[in-house]
JSON list of C-alpha atoms in Angstrom, two decimals:
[
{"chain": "A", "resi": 964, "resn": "UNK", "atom": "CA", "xyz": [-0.71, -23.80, -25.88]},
{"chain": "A", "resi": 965, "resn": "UNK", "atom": "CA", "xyz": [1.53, -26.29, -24.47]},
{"chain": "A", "resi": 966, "resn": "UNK", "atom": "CA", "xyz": [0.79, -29.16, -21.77]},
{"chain": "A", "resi": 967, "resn": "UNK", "atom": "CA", "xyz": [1.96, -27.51, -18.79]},
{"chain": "A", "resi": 968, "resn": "UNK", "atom": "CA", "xyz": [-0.09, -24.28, -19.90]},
{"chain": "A", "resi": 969, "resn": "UNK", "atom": "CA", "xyz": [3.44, -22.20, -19.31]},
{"chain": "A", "resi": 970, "resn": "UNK", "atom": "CA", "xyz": [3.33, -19.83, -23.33]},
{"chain": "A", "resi": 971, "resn": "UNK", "atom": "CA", "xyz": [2.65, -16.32, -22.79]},
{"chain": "A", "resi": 972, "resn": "UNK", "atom": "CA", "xyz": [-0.56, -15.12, -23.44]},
{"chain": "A", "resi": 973, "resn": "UNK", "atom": "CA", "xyz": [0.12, -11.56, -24.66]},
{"chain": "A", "resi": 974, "resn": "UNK", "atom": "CA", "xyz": [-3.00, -9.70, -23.15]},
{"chain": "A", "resi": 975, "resn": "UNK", "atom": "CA", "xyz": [-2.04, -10.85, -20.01]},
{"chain": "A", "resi": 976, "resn": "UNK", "atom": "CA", "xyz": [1.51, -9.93, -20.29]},
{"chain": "A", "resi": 977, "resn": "UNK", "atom": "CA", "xyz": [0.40, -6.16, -21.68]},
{"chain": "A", "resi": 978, "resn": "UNK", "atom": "CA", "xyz": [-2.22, -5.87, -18.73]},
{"chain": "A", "resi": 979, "resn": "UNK", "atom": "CA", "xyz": [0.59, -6.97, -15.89]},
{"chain": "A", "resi": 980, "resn": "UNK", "atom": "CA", "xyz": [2.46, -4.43, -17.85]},
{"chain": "A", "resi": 981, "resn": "UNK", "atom": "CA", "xyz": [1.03, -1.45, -17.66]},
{"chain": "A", "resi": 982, "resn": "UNK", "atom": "CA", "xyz": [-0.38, -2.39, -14.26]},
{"chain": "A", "resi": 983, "resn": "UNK", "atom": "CA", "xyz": [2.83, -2.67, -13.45]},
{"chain": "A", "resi": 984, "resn": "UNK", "atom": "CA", "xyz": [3.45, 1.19, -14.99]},
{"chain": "A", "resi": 985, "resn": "UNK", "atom": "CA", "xyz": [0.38, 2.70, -13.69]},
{"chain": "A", "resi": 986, "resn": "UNK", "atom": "CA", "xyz": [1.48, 1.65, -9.96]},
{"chain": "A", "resi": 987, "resn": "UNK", "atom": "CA", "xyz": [4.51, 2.82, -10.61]},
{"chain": "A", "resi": 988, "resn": "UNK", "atom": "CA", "xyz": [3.39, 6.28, -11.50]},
{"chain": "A", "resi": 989, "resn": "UNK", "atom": "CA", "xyz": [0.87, 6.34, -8.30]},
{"chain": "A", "resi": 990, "resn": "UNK", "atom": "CA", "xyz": [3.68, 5.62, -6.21]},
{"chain": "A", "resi": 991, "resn": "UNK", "atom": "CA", "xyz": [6.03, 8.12, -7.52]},
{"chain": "A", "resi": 992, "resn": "UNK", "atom": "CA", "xyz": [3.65, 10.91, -7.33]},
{"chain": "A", "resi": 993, "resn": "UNK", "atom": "CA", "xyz": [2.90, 9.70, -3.11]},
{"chain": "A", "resi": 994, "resn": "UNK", "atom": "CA", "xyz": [6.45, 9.49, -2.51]},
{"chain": "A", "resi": 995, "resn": "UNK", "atom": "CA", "xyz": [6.36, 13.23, -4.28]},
{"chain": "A", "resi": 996, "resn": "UNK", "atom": "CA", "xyz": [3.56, 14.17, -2.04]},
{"chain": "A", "resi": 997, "resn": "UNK", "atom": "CA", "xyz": [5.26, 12.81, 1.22]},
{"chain": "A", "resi": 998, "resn": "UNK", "atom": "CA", "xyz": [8.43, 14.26, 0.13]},
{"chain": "A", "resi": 999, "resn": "UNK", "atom": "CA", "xyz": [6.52, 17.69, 0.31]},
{"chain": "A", "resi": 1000, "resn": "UNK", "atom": "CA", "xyz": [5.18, 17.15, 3.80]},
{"chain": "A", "resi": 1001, "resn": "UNK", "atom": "CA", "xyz": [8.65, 16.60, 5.24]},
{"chain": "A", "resi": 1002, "resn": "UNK", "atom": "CA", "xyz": [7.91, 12.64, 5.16]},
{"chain": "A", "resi": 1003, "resn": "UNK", "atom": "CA", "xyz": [9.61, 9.60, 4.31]},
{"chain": "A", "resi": 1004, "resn": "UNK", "atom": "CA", "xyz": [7.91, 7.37, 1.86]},
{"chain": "A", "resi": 1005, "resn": "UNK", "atom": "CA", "xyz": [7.81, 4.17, 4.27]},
{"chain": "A", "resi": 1006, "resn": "UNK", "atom": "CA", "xyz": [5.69, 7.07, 7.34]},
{"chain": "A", "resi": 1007, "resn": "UNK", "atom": "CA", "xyz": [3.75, 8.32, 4.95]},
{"chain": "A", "resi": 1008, "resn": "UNK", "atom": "CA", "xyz": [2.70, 4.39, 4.16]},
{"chain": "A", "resi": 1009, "resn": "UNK", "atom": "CA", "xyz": [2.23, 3.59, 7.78]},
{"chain": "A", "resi": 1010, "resn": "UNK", "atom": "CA", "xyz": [0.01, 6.81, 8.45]},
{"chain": "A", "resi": 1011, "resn": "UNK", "atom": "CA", "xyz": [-2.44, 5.72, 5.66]},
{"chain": "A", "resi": 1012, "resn": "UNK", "atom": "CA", "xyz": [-3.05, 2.96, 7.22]},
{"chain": "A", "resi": 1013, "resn": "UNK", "atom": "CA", "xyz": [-3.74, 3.80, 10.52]},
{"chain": "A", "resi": 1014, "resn": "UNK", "atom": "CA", "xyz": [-7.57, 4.68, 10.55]},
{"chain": "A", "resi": 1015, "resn": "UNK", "atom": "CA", "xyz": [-8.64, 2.64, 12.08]},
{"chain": "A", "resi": 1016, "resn": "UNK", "atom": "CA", "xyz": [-5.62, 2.05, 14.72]},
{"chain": "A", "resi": 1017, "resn": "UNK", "atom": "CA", "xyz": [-3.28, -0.83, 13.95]},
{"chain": "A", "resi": 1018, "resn": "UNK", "atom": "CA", "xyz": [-0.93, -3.21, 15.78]},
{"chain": "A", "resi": 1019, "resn": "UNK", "atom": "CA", "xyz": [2.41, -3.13, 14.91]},
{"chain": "A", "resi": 1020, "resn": "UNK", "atom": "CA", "xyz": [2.63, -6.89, 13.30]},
{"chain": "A", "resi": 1021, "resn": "UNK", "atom": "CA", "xyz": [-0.15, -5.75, 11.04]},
{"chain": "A", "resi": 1022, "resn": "UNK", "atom": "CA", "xyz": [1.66, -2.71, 9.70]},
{"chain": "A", "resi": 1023, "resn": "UNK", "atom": "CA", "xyz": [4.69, -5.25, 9.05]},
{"chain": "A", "resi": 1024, "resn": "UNK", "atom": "CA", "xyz": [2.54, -7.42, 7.35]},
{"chain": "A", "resi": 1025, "resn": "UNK", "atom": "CA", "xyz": [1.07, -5.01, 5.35]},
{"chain": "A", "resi": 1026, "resn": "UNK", "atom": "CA", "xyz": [4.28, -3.39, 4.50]},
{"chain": "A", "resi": 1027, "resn": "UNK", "atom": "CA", "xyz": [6.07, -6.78, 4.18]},
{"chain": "A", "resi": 1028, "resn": "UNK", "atom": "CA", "xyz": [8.87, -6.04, 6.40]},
{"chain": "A", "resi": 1029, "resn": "UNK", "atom": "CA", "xyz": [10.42, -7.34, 9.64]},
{"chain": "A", "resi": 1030, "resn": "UNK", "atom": "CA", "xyz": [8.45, -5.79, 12.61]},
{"chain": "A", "resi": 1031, "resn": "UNK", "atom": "CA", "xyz": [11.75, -4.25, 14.01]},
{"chain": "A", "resi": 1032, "resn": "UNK", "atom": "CA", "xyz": [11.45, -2.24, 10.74]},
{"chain": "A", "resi": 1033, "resn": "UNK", "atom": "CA", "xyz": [8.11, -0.89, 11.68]},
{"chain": "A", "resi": 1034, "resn": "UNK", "atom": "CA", "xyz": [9.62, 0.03, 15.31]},
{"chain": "A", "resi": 1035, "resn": "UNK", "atom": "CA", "xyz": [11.95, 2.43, 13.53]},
{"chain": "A", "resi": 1036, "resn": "UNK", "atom": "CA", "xyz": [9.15, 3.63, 10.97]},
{"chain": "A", "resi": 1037, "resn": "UNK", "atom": "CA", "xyz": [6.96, 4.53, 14.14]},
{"chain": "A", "resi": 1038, "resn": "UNK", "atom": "CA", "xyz": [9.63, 5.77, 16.23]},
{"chain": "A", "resi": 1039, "resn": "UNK", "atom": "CA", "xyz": [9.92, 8.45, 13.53]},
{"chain": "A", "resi": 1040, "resn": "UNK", "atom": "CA", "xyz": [6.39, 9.10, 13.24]},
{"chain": "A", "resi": 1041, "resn": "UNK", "atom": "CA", "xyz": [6.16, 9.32, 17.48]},
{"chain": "A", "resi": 1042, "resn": "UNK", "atom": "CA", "xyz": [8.80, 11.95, 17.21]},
{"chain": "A", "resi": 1043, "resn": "UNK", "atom": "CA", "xyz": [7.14, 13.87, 15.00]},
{"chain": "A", "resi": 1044, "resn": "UNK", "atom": "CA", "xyz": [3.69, 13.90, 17.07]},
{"chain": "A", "resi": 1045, "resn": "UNK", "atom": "CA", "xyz": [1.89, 12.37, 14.73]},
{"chain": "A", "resi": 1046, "resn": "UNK", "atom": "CA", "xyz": [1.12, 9.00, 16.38]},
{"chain": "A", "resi": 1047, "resn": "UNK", "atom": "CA", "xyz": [1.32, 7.30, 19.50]},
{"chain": "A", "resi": 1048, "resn": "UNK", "atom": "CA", "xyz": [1.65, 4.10, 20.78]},
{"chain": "A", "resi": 1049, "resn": "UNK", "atom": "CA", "xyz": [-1.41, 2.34, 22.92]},
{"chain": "A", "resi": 1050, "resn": "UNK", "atom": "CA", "xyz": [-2.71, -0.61, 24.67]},
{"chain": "A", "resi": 1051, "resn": "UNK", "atom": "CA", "xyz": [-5.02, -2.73, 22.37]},
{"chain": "A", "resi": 1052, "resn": "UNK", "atom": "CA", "xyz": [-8.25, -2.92, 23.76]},
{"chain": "A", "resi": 1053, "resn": "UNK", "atom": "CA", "xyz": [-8.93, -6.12, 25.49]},
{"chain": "A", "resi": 1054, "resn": "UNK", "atom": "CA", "xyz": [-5.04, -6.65, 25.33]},
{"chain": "A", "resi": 1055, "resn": "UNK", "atom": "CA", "xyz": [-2.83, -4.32, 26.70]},
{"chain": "A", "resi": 1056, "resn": "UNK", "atom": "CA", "xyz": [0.21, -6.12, 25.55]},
{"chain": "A", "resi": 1057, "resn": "UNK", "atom": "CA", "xyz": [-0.65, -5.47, 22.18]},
{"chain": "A", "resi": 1058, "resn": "UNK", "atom": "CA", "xyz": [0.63, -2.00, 21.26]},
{"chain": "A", "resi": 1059, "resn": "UNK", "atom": "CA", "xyz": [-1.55, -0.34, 18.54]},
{"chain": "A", "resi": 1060, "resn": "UNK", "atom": "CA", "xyz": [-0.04, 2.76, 16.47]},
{"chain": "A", "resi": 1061, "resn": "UNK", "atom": "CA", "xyz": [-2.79, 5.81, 16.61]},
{"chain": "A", "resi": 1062, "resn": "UNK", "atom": "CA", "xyz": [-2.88, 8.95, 15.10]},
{"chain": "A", "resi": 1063, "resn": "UNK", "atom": "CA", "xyz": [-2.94, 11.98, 16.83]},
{"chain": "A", "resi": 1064, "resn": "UNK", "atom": "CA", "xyz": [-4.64, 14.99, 15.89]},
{"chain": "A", "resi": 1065, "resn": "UNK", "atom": "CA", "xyz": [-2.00, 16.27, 14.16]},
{"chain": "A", "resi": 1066, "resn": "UNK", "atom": "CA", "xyz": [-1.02, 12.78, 12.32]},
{"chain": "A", "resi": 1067, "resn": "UNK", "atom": "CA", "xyz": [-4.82, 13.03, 10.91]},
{"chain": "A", "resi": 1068, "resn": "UNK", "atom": "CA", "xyz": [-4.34, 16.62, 9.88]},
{"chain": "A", "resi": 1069, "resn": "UNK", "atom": "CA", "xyz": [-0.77, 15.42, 8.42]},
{"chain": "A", "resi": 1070, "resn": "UNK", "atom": "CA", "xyz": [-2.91, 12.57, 6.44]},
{"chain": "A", "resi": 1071, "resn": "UNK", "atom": "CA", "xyz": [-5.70, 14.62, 5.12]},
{"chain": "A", "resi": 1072, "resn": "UNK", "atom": "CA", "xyz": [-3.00, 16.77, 3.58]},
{"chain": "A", "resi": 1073, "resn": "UNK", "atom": "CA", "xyz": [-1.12, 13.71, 2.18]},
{"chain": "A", "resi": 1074, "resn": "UNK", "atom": "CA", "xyz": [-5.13, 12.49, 0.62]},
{"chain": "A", "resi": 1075, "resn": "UNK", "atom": "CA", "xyz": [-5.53, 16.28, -0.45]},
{"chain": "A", "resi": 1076, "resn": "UNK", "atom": "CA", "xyz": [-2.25, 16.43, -2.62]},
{"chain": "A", "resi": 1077, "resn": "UNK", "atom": "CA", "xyz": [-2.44, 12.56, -3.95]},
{"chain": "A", "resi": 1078, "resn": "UNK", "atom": "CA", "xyz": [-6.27, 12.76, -4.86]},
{"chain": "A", "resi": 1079, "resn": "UNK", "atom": "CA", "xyz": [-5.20, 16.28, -7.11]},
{"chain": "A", "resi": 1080, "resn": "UNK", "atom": "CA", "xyz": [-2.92, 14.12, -9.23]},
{"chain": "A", "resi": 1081, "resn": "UNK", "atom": "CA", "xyz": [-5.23, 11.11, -9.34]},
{"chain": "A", "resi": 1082, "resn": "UNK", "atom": "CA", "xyz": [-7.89, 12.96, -10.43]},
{"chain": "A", "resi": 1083, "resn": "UNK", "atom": "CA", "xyz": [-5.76, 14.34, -13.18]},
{"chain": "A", "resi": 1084, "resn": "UNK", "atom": "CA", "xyz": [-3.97, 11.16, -13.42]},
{"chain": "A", "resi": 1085, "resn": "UNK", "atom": "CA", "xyz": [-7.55, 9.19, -14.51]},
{"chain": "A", "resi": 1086, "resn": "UNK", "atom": "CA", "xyz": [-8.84, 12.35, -16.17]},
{"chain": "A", "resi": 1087, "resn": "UNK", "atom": "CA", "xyz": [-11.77, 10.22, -18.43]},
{"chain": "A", "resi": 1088, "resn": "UNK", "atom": "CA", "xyz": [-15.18, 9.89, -18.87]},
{"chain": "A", "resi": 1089, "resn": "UNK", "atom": "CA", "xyz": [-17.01, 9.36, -15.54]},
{"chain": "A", "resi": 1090, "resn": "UNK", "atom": "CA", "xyz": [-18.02, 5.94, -17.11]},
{"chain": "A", "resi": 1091, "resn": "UNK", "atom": "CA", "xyz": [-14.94, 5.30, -18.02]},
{"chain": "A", "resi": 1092, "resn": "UNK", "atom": "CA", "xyz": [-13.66, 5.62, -14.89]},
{"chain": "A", "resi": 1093, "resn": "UNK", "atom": "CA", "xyz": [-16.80, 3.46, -13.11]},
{"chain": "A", "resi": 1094, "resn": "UNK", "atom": "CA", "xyz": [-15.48, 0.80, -15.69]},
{"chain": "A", "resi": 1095, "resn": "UNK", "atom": "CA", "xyz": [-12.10, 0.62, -15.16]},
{"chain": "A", "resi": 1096, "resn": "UNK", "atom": "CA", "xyz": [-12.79, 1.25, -10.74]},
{"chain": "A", "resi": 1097, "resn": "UNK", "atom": "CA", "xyz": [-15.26, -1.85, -10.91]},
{"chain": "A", "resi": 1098, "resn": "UNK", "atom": "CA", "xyz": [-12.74, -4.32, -13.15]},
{"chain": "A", "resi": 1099, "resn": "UNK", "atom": "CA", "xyz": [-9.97, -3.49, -10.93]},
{"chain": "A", "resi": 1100, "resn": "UNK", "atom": "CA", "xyz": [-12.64, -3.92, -7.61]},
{"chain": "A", "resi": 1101, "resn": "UNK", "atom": "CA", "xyz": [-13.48, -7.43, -9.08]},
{"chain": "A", "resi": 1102, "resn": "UNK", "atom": "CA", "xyz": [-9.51, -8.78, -9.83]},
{"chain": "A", "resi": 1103, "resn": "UNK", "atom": "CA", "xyz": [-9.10, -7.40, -5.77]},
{"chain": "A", "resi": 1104, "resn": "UNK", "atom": "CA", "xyz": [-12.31, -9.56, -4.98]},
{"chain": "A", "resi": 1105, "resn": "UNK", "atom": "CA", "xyz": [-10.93, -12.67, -6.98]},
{"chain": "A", "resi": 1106, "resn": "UNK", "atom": "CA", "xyz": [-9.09, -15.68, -5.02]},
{"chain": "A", "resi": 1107, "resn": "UNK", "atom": "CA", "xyz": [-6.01, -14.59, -3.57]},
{"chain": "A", "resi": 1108, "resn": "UNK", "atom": "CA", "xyz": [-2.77, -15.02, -5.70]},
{"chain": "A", "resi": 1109, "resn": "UNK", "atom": "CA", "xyz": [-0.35, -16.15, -3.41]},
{"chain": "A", "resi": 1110, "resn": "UNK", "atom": "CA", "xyz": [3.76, -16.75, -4.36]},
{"chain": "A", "resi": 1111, "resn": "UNK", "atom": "CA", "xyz": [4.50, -20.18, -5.24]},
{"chain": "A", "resi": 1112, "resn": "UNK", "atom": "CA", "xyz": [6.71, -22.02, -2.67]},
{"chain": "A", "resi": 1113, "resn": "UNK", "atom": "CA", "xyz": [10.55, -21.70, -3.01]},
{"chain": "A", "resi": 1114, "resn": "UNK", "atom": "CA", "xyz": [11.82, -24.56, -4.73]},
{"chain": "A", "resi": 1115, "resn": "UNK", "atom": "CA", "xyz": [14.39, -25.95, -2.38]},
{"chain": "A", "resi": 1116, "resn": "UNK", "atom": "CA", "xyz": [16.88, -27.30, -5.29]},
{"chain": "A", "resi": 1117, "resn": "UNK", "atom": "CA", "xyz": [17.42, -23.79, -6.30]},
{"chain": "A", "resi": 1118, "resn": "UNK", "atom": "CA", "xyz": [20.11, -22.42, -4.27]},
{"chain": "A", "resi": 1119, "resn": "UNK", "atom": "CA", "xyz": [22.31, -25.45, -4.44]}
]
């Protein structure tokens, strides 16, 4: 290995790999799901992670988008009755995004039809699967990897 620790070790390259291709194929088969509920990929996002209720900034952070993104992402899912929009408790100028009774009943439909292809999906011996559900659970409860800074020079 050299000084600066920069060769590729190739377990690490095949496990980003088909991490890489087993997201891939997860998120293919929600945006299938969604597609079959009458829902855009990007509400179908926002609704699963609405319980409990969130404020719009944390929805753009999550989805790592511009909060006037979200605004349009909610707008749709207001339209369709399946959230509202209300004061945050303690802070009414914080809006938080809520589902409605039919937005749950929209997202246990969305879990229903997403669980029947993971469950296929990771068809493997129950151990198996505790294996491979407590690796990935301990990579998730590692340090977090964050993006290393731009380098300024780049663009020039």
């Amino acid at each position: 290995m050299s000084e600066r620790g920069d060769e590729t070790d190739p377990v690490v390259a095949d496990l980003s790999t088909l991490v890489f291709e087993v997201t891939g194929r997860l998120r293919a088969q929600f945006n299938a799901a969604a597609a079959e509920l009458d829902l855009p990929p990007a509400q179908a996002l926002v609704l699963t992670k609405l319980t409990p209720p969130a404020p719009m900034r944390q929805l753009a952070e999550w989805l790592s988008c511009e909060p006037s993104n979200v605004t349009g992402i909610v707008d749709g899912l207001e339209r369709r009755g399946l959230v509202i929009r209300a004061p945050a408790p303690g802070d009414r100028r914080v809006k938080h995004v809520v589902l409605t009774g039919a937005g749950q009943e929209k997202l246990a439909e969305l879990h229903a039809r997403t669980h029947a292809f993971t469950k296929t999906f990771f068809a493997m011996p129950a151990t198996d699967q505790h294996i491979l559900r407590d690796l990935l659970a301990r990579i998730l409860d590692g340090p977090p990897v964050h993006p290393a800074p731009a380098d300024p020079d780049r663009h020039r």
